[in-house]
């Protein structure tokens, strides 16, 4: 049997549009491949603490191991008023209650005879005024060739290995999962000021970040929602594949990660839409969970070479795209000297004339997406398309504003250039370029042509995030996307979420 | 009628610009140009010159999503818009100049134009003439007339004619001009030049044109 210490996977809040800069890189724990460990003592420990909890159907006991020192993190004595069903009276207590809620949800979902120990702490993680790493978590140890291992010569995360072995395989004194959360979010001017963790348990998070949701996400990484193979080099730890890698399929050539060379894996990790999850339980659940993919169709007598379907990122605000589609002439907002249109202020008369009754094309930047949507909506636009202001793959539009009643989507910078070129022959009120915001009934959001859900593989590697998350294109948003979206519930199972089906695919 | 008054920078030329209620003039003479703008990029001998500040989009193939051509395929017309100045900010001065034409005596230019129907903009199309073969704007000192600005730019395709007496090589120019924020979108179609026109016919046509334009102006006030 072998084990190694594990990297973590990071999590960030969904981008709401103001940031010009790239989000901060998520933190990574050490990626050292530790020497193989024996587990003689671990078995004894497992016997000592094993105990059942919850229902007979599905149950696992999850134990939070407080790794904070006195006075900080879970032990922070700062007084706090009870909020949203969280009865704690200090910041530290409230954090613990939120942890317990997340642990209870997963405990009622997973099955294991071995209590799962999560070593948890609130510590400073990277952040800026506009972005932050909310948390990072992963298996503390990984094991291969333990008793009853389903696959030989394959890494399993410690908690799963213990379940499958029927006994605790972890090194004595070591937790199965290590989870760290950003202690500074929302509390300091350089760390997402104003949008800290919501510690209530009722999802009334408003403009804050729902901590229970973040915890559910990070715990899932610890249960095994991650590869242990290096997403940058494609190198396996000690040349042993992860159980994850048996289900990672290059959907261009139908080859699995376990069949590839390290270089092929590394290339696959940065092939946008190129990597699918090939597990049968997830794939069977996909039609139940995911909605038809959003689509921007461009047509019209003046569209010319811009005619066609465009991939879009969905907005967290406004109505979702559906049938019938919202259609109108595409008209750009122009309010900057360089010809771009930020729509961060109420529109000028000329811009209002352009977008009234039409679909507004605006540029990303300077202000939140919801500000842009509010401004074009006030001017009479029936929909909004946001063109990215940086190269890259299509991303979502974050933010929340219940007053926004028009649909909005985001397109890549390159597609924005194409569409703008088609609009040069416009008049003040017409372009002859028809934009239709709707859905593709033949494709579920975030899936490949065979109906498998895609993994998150942006063209620019996001270490710790790439490969170990679902695509950002899933709709409704999934818990295990790389960013937390406001429409998430606390559900981890179908018909809302595909997290648990994946854990079942790998052996839970 | 002051928008119609014949103006001439050239003492030898007799010029006018008039809108006709009906299409063809039917005058005798030699047609030396007949252009329907089926392919603006493939025009033979025409010159485009965008003197806008800062320069943006030149004259372009008509946009059938805004309105269709006067004749031919829906996009078979030339168009210019407020983006002649880059990003619609600045001053538009956008020229479309005919090939060099060999002209003899009374010459009649006819064309159709219209604009997008949104009010509150003051599209302006000047029609100019230059003797010789040059395409420098300074050579087009003869202003044959203007469409728009002082008179309403037509909302539907409307024929205009201008006549000039000249001998030798010459070129006509269509100049879309004005502050970008006052402009919208105009189309130009079916440009014809007939030269060596018998004198009486030319004057008769001018008279018809004046009448036609008078009707147009009355209609536009309603």
XYZ file of C-alpha atoms in Angstrom:
730
model
C 0.000 0.000 0.000
C 1.210 3.457 -0.766
C 0.200 6.958 0.136
C 1.154 10.503 -0.594
C 0.301 13.962 0.622
C -2.135 15.742 -1.535
C -2.622 18.999 -3.297
C -5.776 20.926 -2.793
C -8.235 22.390 -5.192
C -9.136 26.029 -4.847
C -12.412 27.858 -5.006
C -13.268 31.414 -5.831
C -16.449 33.442 -5.871
C -18.061 33.976 -9.235
C -16.737 37.024 -10.956
C -19.141 39.915 -10.949
C -17.443 41.919 -13.632
C -15.592 44.743 -12.012
C -12.203 43.118 -12.072
C -9.940 43.977 -14.942
C -7.261 41.775 -13.525
C -7.156 38.018 -13.663
C -8.416 36.335 -10.528
C -5.776 35.407 -8.044
C -4.357 31.955 -8.471
C -5.860 29.559 -5.994
C -3.584 28.367 -3.309
C -2.056 24.968 -3.467
C -0.846 22.852 -0.703
C 2.389 21.032 -1.028
C 2.544 18.724 -3.935
C 5.220 16.493 -2.589
C 4.960 12.832 -3.233
C 5.633 11.488 0.180
C 7.221 8.151 0.760
C 4.929 5.226 1.047
C 3.425 4.859 4.447
C 2.448 1.738 6.214
C -0.955 1.458 7.716
C -0.628 -1.103 10.455
C -1.532 1.405 13.122
C -4.249 2.997 11.093
C -6.377 -0.081 11.187
C -6.339 -0.098 14.946
C -7.403 3.528 15.038
C -10.251 2.825 12.702
C -11.608 0.198 15.041
C -11.399 2.605 17.934
C -13.441 5.408 16.426
C -15.702 3.751 13.919
C -19.332 4.450 14.615
C -22.524 4.877 12.700
C -24.628 7.978 12.648
C -27.666 9.205 10.758
C -30.074 7.056 8.836
C -29.545 3.451 7.899
C -29.898 4.252 4.194
C -26.817 6.409 3.812
C -24.627 7.579 6.578
C -21.159 8.589 7.363
C -19.844 10.382 10.373
C -17.866 13.476 9.607
C -15.697 14.911 12.335
C -14.365 18.449 12.216
C -10.862 18.652 13.629
C -10.250 22.237 14.670
C -6.699 23.093 13.664
C -6.813 26.749 14.613
C -4.802 28.111 17.500
C -6.404 29.853 20.446
C -8.113 33.131 19.595
C -8.194 32.762 15.807
C -10.264 30.990 13.184
C -12.738 28.668 14.854
C -11.579 30.072 18.138
C -12.104 33.702 17.186
C -13.873 35.260 20.217
C -15.254 38.246 18.311
C -18.911 38.522 19.387
C -21.431 37.764 16.653
C -25.206 38.097 16.570
C -27.025 34.868 15.694
C -27.878 34.867 11.994
C -29.996 32.721 9.695
C -30.425 29.840 12.100
C -26.823 29.874 13.245
C -26.997 30.129 17.041
C -23.292 30.836 17.641
C -22.484 33.977 19.604
C -18.883 34.361 18.501
C -17.360 34.394 15.035
C -15.533 31.186 15.824
C -18.658 29.426 17.065
C -20.633 30.462 14.019
C -17.936 29.114 11.753
C -18.120 25.812 13.562
C -21.899 25.657 13.276
C -21.662 26.254 9.544
C -19.105 23.466 9.314
C -21.386 21.152 11.177
C -24.245 21.907 8.776
C -22.082 21.048 5.765
C -20.807 17.940 7.532
C -24.359 16.856 8.297
C -25.418 17.225 4.667
C -22.530 15.155 3.389
C -22.855 12.735 6.283
C -26.430 11.977 5.277
C -25.367 11.427 1.686
C -22.188 9.400 1.860
C -21.838 5.938 3.323
C -18.813 4.795 5.265
C -18.094 2.753 8.330
C -15.065 4.907 8.989
C -15.620 8.373 10.445
C -14.219 10.995 8.114
C -11.912 13.457 9.834
C -11.595 16.908 8.293
C -8.688 18.938 9.578
C -10.018 22.453 9.180
C -8.749 25.943 9.777
C -9.473 29.529 8.901
C -6.262 31.112 7.716
C -5.288 34.043 5.500
C -5.415 32.995 1.835
C -4.650 35.031 -1.241
C -6.989 37.851 -2.078
C -7.339 41.291 -3.585
C -10.005 43.936 -3.334
C -11.934 42.242 -6.125
C -11.109 38.560 -5.948
C -10.214 36.002 -3.362
C -9.463 32.375 -2.834
C -12.326 31.373 -0.591
C -10.942 28.060 0.427
C -8.931 25.101 -0.626
C -9.271 21.504 0.324
C -8.197 18.073 -0.659
C -7.265 14.655 0.559
C -4.587 14.763 3.197
C -3.188 11.427 2.122
C -3.755 9.146 -0.823
C -3.477 5.391 -0.855
C -3.125 2.588 -3.331
C -3.404 -1.181 -3.016
C -5.116 -1.079 0.355
C -7.372 -3.964 1.395
C -10.299 -4.413 -1.016
C -8.991 -1.727 -3.342
C -11.226 -1.913 -6.451
C -8.349 -1.083 -8.780
C -4.767 -2.092 -8.205
C -1.984 0.429 -8.543
C -4.372 3.379 -8.325
C -4.458 6.344 -5.965
C -7.551 6.787 -3.832
C -8.176 9.644 -1.427
C -7.809 8.690 2.193
C -11.498 8.945 3.131
C -12.599 6.833 0.173
C -9.809 4.316 0.664
C -10.953 3.919 4.261
C -14.554 3.380 3.213
C -13.582 0.807 0.615
C -11.208 -0.936 2.993
C -13.828 -0.968 5.710
C -11.214 0.307 8.106
C -9.323 3.527 8.646
C -6.243 3.517 6.431
C -5.036 6.973 7.443
C -1.820 7.514 9.292
C -2.605 7.690 12.989
C -3.264 11.239 14.029
C -3.735 12.417 10.455
C -7.078 13.678 9.161
C -8.449 12.315 5.885
C -9.078 15.738 4.506
C -7.385 19.084 4.992
C -9.510 22.142 4.398
C -8.483 25.757 4.724
C -10.744 28.745 4.410
C -9.932 32.378 3.971
C -10.166 34.106 7.335
C -9.887 37.580 5.855
C -12.668 37.582 3.233
C -14.891 40.595 3.635
C -13.138 41.715 6.771
C -10.300 43.709 5.245
C -10.174 46.365 2.546
C -7.762 44.327 0.437
C -9.854 41.162 0.555
C -13.265 41.437 -1.142
C -14.455 44.139 1.238
C -18.179 44.096 1.822
C -18.768 40.552 0.643
C -17.649 38.312 3.434
C -18.884 34.855 4.335
C -22.523 34.515 5.254
C -22.580 32.339 8.332
C -26.303 31.704 8.447
C -27.647 28.291 7.505
C -30.706 29.402 5.551
C -29.147 30.605 2.256
C -30.286 34.181 2.832
C -26.791 35.283 1.947
C -27.741 38.471 0.090
C -24.579 39.931 -1.336
C -22.350 37.775 0.851
C -20.787 34.406 0.087
C -22.647 31.441 1.521
C -20.146 29.630 3.715
C -22.092 26.377 3.865
C -22.012 26.188 0.076
C -18.274 26.808 0.068
C -17.825 24.103 2.671
C -19.895 21.587 0.723
C -17.708 22.276 -2.288
C -14.409 21.973 -0.490
C -15.417 18.867 1.396
C -16.274 17.212 -1.943
C -12.718 17.817 -3.104
C -11.568 16.067 0.010
C -13.826 13.088 -0.641
C -12.150 12.646 -4.001
C -13.464 15.261 -6.406
C -9.946 15.899 -7.713
C -7.132 14.337 -9.614
C -3.834 13.722 -7.917
C -2.053 13.890 -11.233
C -0.260 17.177 -11.906
C -2.566 19.245 -14.086
C 0.358 21.275 -15.406
C 2.835 18.546 -16.363
C 0.516 15.575 -16.578
C 2.857 13.673 -14.288
C 1.345 11.040 -12.053
C 2.523 10.778 -8.482
C 5.038 7.925 -8.424
C 3.761 6.993 -11.890
C 0.497 5.791 -10.406
C -2.779 7.098 -11.801
C -5.587 8.507 -9.700
C -8.976 6.813 -9.643
C -10.180 10.138 -11.153
C -8.049 9.608 -14.231
C -9.956 6.460 -15.278
C -12.969 8.652 -15.993
C -11.293 11.605 -17.704
C -11.947 11.265 -21.400
C -10.429 13.333 -24.186
C -13.648 13.746 -26.180
C -11.733 14.552 -29.358
C -10.023 11.183 -29.626
C -11.864 9.095 -27.016
C -8.761 8.363 -24.990
C -8.673 8.266 -21.200
C -6.137 10.044 -19.043
C -4.850 6.703 -17.813
C -3.999 5.832 -21.423
C -2.091 9.029 -22.135
C 1.455 10.214 -21.808
C 2.072 13.051 -19.348
C 2.406 15.495 -22.243
C -0.913 14.376 -23.663
C -2.561 14.823 -20.288
C -1.068 18.294 -19.903
C -2.336 19.288 -23.344
C -5.744 17.860 -22.522
C -5.898 19.928 -19.334
C -5.901 23.126 -21.379
C -8.183 22.045 -24.206
C -11.379 24.033 -23.739
C -14.370 21.683 -23.916
C -11.992 18.863 -24.672
C -12.264 16.824 -21.500
C -15.361 14.931 -20.391
C -16.318 12.888 -17.342
C -16.936 9.369 -18.566
C -18.399 7.895 -15.386
C -21.664 5.995 -15.989
C -23.489 7.252 -12.911
C -22.874 10.901 -13.713
C -23.709 10.456 -17.378
C -26.971 8.719 -16.514
C -27.922 11.603 -14.232
C -26.988 14.396 -16.652
C -30.349 14.594 -18.492
C -32.127 14.845 -15.173
C -29.933 17.651 -13.879
C -28.820 19.853 -16.754
C -30.923 22.211 -18.854
C -30.589 22.875 -22.580
C -27.508 24.874 -23.453
C -27.844 28.586 -23.891
C -27.123 29.854 -27.353
C -26.688 33.147 -29.166
C -27.838 32.830 -32.763
C -26.815 35.572 -35.160
C -28.723 35.957 -38.410
C -30.197 38.684 -40.547
C -29.609 40.129 -43.964
C -26.588 42.156 -42.866
C -24.934 39.544 -40.639
C -22.753 38.199 -43.445
C -19.876 36.109 -42.180
C -20.942 36.709 -38.569
C -23.981 34.486 -39.133
C -24.081 31.442 -36.881
C -24.330 30.157 -33.352
C -22.156 31.548 -30.574
C -21.250 29.900 -27.287
C -22.277 32.038 -24.363
C -21.781 32.264 -20.656
C -24.990 32.531 -18.663
C -25.836 35.331 -16.278
C -26.516 34.717 -12.622
C -29.063 37.548 -12.798
C -32.064 38.142 -15.009
C -34.247 35.454 -16.579
C -32.545 32.320 -17.889
C -32.493 31.786 -21.621
C -35.273 29.555 -22.843
C -37.903 29.030 -25.461
C -39.102 31.079 -27.148
C -35.867 32.958 -27.638
C -35.587 36.698 -27.058
C -34.766 38.167 -30.457
C -33.962 41.614 -31.708
C -31.501 43.587 -33.725
C -28.065 43.675 -32.177
C -26.970 47.247 -31.486
C -23.788 48.316 -29.752
C -23.409 50.812 -26.962
C -20.530 53.188 -27.717
C -19.533 55.430 -24.831
C -15.743 55.368 -24.840
C -13.348 57.220 -27.114
C -11.938 53.921 -28.356
C -15.330 52.773 -29.543
C -16.121 50.414 -26.705
C -19.299 50.670 -24.673
C -19.121 50.061 -20.943
C -22.687 51.099 -20.069
C -21.577 51.843 -16.544
C -23.623 55.053 -16.504
C -27.181 55.728 -17.685
C -27.056 55.686 -21.472
C -26.769 58.827 -23.570
C -29.654 59.730 -25.851
C -27.875 58.279 -28.861
C -27.051 55.012 -27.120
C -30.546 54.769 -25.702
C -31.949 55.270 -29.189
C -29.693 52.489 -30.452
C -30.647 49.842 -27.901
C -34.340 50.652 -27.442
C -36.294 47.560 -28.403
C -33.054 45.903 -29.461
C -30.398 43.627 -27.986
C -27.574 45.731 -26.561
C -23.952 44.779 -27.149
C -21.679 46.144 -24.422
C -18.111 45.572 -23.323
C -16.894 44.036 -20.093
C -14.997 46.289 -17.718
C -15.006 49.015 -15.050
C -18.307 48.186 -13.344
C -20.302 45.105 -12.324
C -22.277 43.285 -14.991
C -25.518 44.053 -13.174
C -24.831 47.791 -13.553
C -24.545 47.354 -17.311
C -27.723 45.286 -17.426
C -29.603 47.832 -15.348
C -28.515 50.690 -17.607
C -29.378 49.057 -20.919
C -32.638 47.787 -19.493
C -33.544 51.311 -18.386
C -32.887 52.467 -21.947
C -35.331 49.913 -23.301
C -33.055 47.079 -24.394
C -34.706 43.647 -24.514
C -31.467 41.717 -23.932
C -27.751 42.224 -23.334
C -24.635 40.643 -24.794
C -21.377 41.361 -22.953
C -18.188 41.007 -24.971
C -15.165 40.083 -22.906
C -12.316 42.586 -22.719
C -9.602 39.973 -22.435
C -8.685 36.967 -24.546
C -9.852 33.601 -23.296
C -12.702 31.155 -23.182
C -16.293 32.046 -22.562
C -17.187 32.725 -18.923
C -20.330 33.428 -16.982
C -21.763 36.755 -15.822
C -21.827 36.935 -12.045
C -23.814 39.259 -9.870
C -27.282 39.629 -8.468
C -30.030 42.202 -8.980
C -33.675 41.142 -8.768
C -34.761 44.217 -10.737
C -33.129 42.949 -13.920
C -35.765 41.428 -16.179
C -33.882 41.065 -19.468
C -31.691 38.082 -20.376
C -27.940 38.580 -20.588
C -25.054 36.500 -21.885
C -21.316 36.811 -22.170
C -19.245 36.072 -25.262
C -15.534 35.894 -25.866
C -13.491 38.913 -26.863
C -12.834 37.338 -30.261
C -16.531 36.793 -30.920
C -17.167 40.350 -29.823
C -14.771 41.581 -32.487
C -16.596 39.513 -35.104
C -19.994 40.871 -34.117
C -18.837 44.473 -33.937
C -17.405 44.210 -37.432
C -20.827 43.122 -38.671
C -22.407 46.217 -37.115
C -20.392 48.826 -38.983
C -23.130 49.175 -41.586
C -25.764 50.124 -39.041
C -28.002 53.114 -38.746
C -28.873 54.796 -35.462
C -31.640 52.324 -34.766
C -31.080 49.289 -36.980
C -28.229 46.976 -37.827
C -29.825 44.281 -39.922
C -28.014 41.841 -37.598
C -30.479 39.765 -35.625
C -29.458 38.399 -32.220
C -31.511 35.606 -30.734
C -30.921 34.659 -27.101
C -32.266 31.175 -26.659
C -31.340 27.565 -26.103
C -30.101 24.708 -28.208
C -32.632 21.928 -27.586
C -30.190 19.349 -28.869
C -27.415 20.072 -26.389
C -27.494 20.154 -22.618
C -25.518 22.956 -21.029
C -21.959 21.937 -20.292
C -22.000 18.606 -22.088
C -20.144 17.137 -25.035
C -21.799 15.803 -28.167
C -22.340 12.443 -26.459
C -24.127 13.976 -23.492
C -21.256 13.667 -21.015
C -20.565 16.593 -18.720
C -17.390 18.547 -19.408
C -14.614 19.257 -16.962
C -13.178 22.730 -16.408
C -10.234 23.007 -18.788
C -9.610 26.666 -19.621
C -7.064 27.336 -22.342
C -4.890 29.020 -19.754
C -4.191 26.529 -16.995
C -5.620 27.458 -13.631
C -3.512 25.277 -11.340
C -5.602 23.450 -8.808
C -8.821 24.500 -10.542
C -8.353 23.017 -13.998
C -9.458 19.384 -14.450
C -10.705 19.013 -10.852
C -13.970 20.907 -11.411
C -16.992 20.678 -13.639
C -17.239 23.119 -16.510
C -18.525 26.637 -15.860
C -21.031 26.054 -18.667
C -23.313 23.737 -16.727
C -26.848 25.023 -16.246
C -28.139 25.159 -13.611
C -24.822 25.973 -12.015
C -23.211 23.044 -10.286
C -21.657 22.956 -6.840
C -18.371 21.712 -8.255
C -17.768 24.473 -10.741
C -14.606 26.441 -9.988
C -16.580 29.444 -8.767
C -19.467 29.744 -6.355
C -22.647 30.977 -8.015
C -25.581 32.548 -6.260
C -28.144 30.084 -7.599
C -26.589 27.117 -5.806
C -28.650 25.319 -3.240
C -27.291 23.135 -0.485
C -28.135 20.068 -2.556
C -25.404 17.689 -3.664
C -27.548 15.087 -5.430
C -29.821 14.898 -8.492
C -32.113 16.313 -9.676
C -30.215 19.473 -8.753
C -26.572 18.519 -8.568
C -24.063 16.078 -10.006
C -21.519 16.056 -7.195
C -22.618 12.881 -5.473
C -23.030 10.902 -8.719
C -19.390 11.577 -9.473
C -18.294 10.467 -6.035
C -20.287 7.271 -6.630
C -18.508 6.773 -9.939
C -15.154 6.752 -8.170
C -16.312 4.323 -5.489
C -18.413 6.030 -2.824
C -37.254 76.402 -52.631
C -33.994 77.862 -51.522
C -32.447 74.434 -51.168
C -32.978 73.981 -54.849
C -31.512 77.167 -56.155
C -28.865 76.537 -58.711
C -25.439 77.379 -57.435
C -22.329 77.514 -59.439
C -18.742 78.103 -58.601
C -18.030 77.817 -62.270
C -19.142 80.626 -64.434
C -19.509 78.538 -67.543
C -21.664 75.830 -66.003
C -25.406 75.828 -65.763
C -26.252 73.671 -62.819
C -29.267 72.545 -60.942
C -30.314 69.796 -58.626
C -33.876 68.694 -58.530
C -35.929 65.882 -57.177
C -38.183 64.104 -59.614
C -41.451 62.528 -58.657
C -40.968 59.837 -61.265
C -38.049 57.718 -62.317
C -36.395 58.023 -65.661
C -35.830 61.278 -67.397
C -36.157 59.924 -70.863
C -33.920 62.592 -72.341
C -32.063 61.966 -75.509
C -28.290 61.904 -75.320
C -25.400 59.586 -74.636
C -25.355 57.630 -71.395
C -21.751 57.518 -70.174
C -22.428 56.076 -66.727
C -25.057 53.745 -65.298
C -24.249 52.229 -61.936
C -26.532 50.113 -59.727
C -23.942 49.274 -57.033
C -24.381 45.525 -57.216
C -20.839 45.174 -55.926
C -19.370 48.243 -54.314
C -15.998 46.586 -53.857
C -15.779 45.842 -57.574
C -16.582 49.300 -58.967
C -14.547 50.190 -61.991
C -12.946 53.611 -62.059
C -14.778 54.994 -59.028
C -12.795 56.552 -56.194
C -13.543 56.441 -52.476
C -12.023 59.028 -50.244
C -12.751 59.365 -46.558
C -11.595 62.777 -45.349
C -13.424 62.428 -42.019
C -11.706 63.216 -38.732
C -10.937 60.686 -37.497
C -11.637 58.500 -40.532
C -13.846 55.485 -39.964
C -16.006 53.455 -42.343
C -16.075 54.550 -45.989
C -19.010 54.130 -48.341
C -20.151 50.529 -48.121
C -22.484 47.978 -49.666
C -26.069 48.752 -48.749
C -27.509 47.133 -45.631
C -30.752 45.407 -46.626
C -31.679 45.129 -42.958
C -32.186 48.884 -42.864
C -33.823 49.309 -46.248
C -33.587 47.591 -49.607
C -32.145 48.935 -52.837
C -34.054 51.153 -55.235
C -33.507 48.475 -57.875
C -31.692 45.180 -58.147
C -30.769 42.932 -55.232
C -31.763 44.152 -51.772
C -28.221 45.204 -50.912
C -27.436 46.642 -54.356
C -26.877 50.229 -53.339
C -24.117 52.340 -51.852
C -24.493 53.530 -48.293
C -22.738 55.816 -45.864
C -23.369 56.335 -42.177
C -22.300 58.318 -39.126
C -19.473 55.845 -38.568
C -17.639 57.564 -41.434
C -15.911 59.263 -38.545
C -14.421 56.509 -36.406
C -16.818 55.264 -33.721
C -19.325 57.923 -34.720
C -17.381 60.656 -32.997
C -15.954 63.639 -34.874
C -16.657 65.073 -38.284
C -17.753 63.042 -41.304
C -16.485 63.995 -44.782
C -16.922 60.882 -46.897
C -16.557 60.984 -50.695
C -17.719 58.647 -53.452
C -16.458 59.860 -56.832
C -17.511 58.650 -60.272
C -15.078 57.488 -62.915
C -13.624 60.070 -65.243
C -16.303 60.787 -67.830
C -15.981 62.281 -71.273
C -18.658 64.985 -71.384
C -20.013 67.064 -74.233
C -22.296 70.010 -73.657
C -25.322 69.681 -71.460
C -24.870 66.752 -69.117
C -27.481 65.343 -66.775
C -26.602 63.430 -63.611
C -29.429 61.467 -62.051
C -29.507 59.287 -58.980
C -31.764 58.004 -56.260
C -31.220 58.537 -52.578
C -33.016 58.109 -49.266
C -32.083 57.873 -45.633
C -33.085 55.869 -42.562
C -36.346 57.210 -41.281
C -35.326 58.055 -37.742
C -36.009 61.748 -37.185
C -33.763 64.115 -35.270
C -30.810 63.618 -37.577
C -29.669 65.891 -40.373
C -28.167 63.740 -43.053
C -26.544 65.765 -45.798
C -25.401 64.621 -49.214
C -23.625 67.135 -51.430
C -23.327 66.548 -55.154
C -20.281 68.123 -56.709
C -18.527 68.309 -60.036
C -14.917 68.646 -61.037
C -13.598 69.059 -64.517
C -10.566 67.021 -65.390
C -9.617 63.605 -64.071
C -8.444 64.429 -60.548
C -10.039 63.074 -57.397
C -8.765 65.649 -54.925
C -11.711 67.140 -53.016
C -10.408 70.651 -53.637
C -11.084 70.156 -57.323
C -14.777 69.590 -56.723
C -15.511 73.256 -56.244
C -18.754 73.152 -58.214
C -21.584 72.365 -55.833
C -24.440 71.105 -57.964
C -26.744 70.863 -55.016
C -27.470 69.189 -51.727
C -29.927 66.667 -50.388
C -30.895 67.116 -46.770
C -30.073 69.689 -44.127
C -32.158 72.643 -45.310
C -34.755 70.343 -46.831
C -35.959 67.040 -45.472
C -33.940 64.075 -46.623
C -36.409 61.743 -48.345
C -37.652 58.750 -46.364
C -38.187 56.762 -49.561
C -36.099 56.356 -52.669
C -36.376 59.611 -54.569
C -34.839 60.566 -57.900
C -32.712 63.685 -58.224
C -31.138 65.207 -61.260
C -28.506 67.823 -61.804
C -27.383 69.277 -65.085
C -24.228 71.049 -66.065
C -22.842 72.348 -69.322
C -19.262 71.341 -69.788
C -16.788 70.071 -72.327
C -14.161 67.405 -71.811
C -13.238 65.154 -68.910
C -15.053 65.509 -65.629
C -16.157 63.665 -62.503
C -19.123 63.866 -60.187
C -18.768 63.343 -56.442
C -21.201 62.368 -53.700
C -20.081 63.810 -50.390
C -21.707 62.680 -47.139
C -20.765 65.364 -44.690
C -21.481 66.777 -41.237
C -20.795 66.367 -37.546
C -21.082 62.651 -36.826
C -23.590 63.098 -34.028
C -25.984 64.839 -36.435
C -25.864 62.069 -39.049
C -27.500 58.688 -39.452
C -27.501 56.585 -42.642
C -28.090 57.309 -46.321
C -28.324 55.179 -49.439
C -27.404 56.024 -53.036
C -28.560 54.025 -56.034
C -28.966 54.005 -59.812
C -26.493 56.707 -60.713
C -26.687 57.709 -64.335
C -24.902 60.341 -66.394
C -26.213 61.337 -69.802
C -24.233 63.810 -71.855
C -24.830 65.728 -75.108
C -28.387 66.344 -74.097
C -30.333 68.717 -76.394
C -30.811 72.011 -74.588
C -34.623 72.321 -74.541
C -35.060 68.859 -73.046
C -32.728 69.699 -70.189
C -34.675 72.783 -69.221
C -37.932 70.945 -69.433
C -36.635 68.303 -67.126
C -35.448 70.870 -64.667
C -38.916 72.355 -64.563
C -40.431 68.943 -63.927
C -37.945 68.391 -61.191
C -38.839 71.575 -59.419
C -42.480 70.622 -59.430
C -41.741 67.193 -58.092
C -39.681 68.491 -55.268
C -42.329 70.942 -54.278
C -44.739 68.089 -53.785
C -42.198 66.196 -51.782
C -41.701 69.070 -49.392
C -45.390 69.455 -48.825
C -45.723 65.777 -48.103
C -42.924 65.823 -45.624
C -44.579 68.421 -43.432
C -47.491 66.184 -42.613
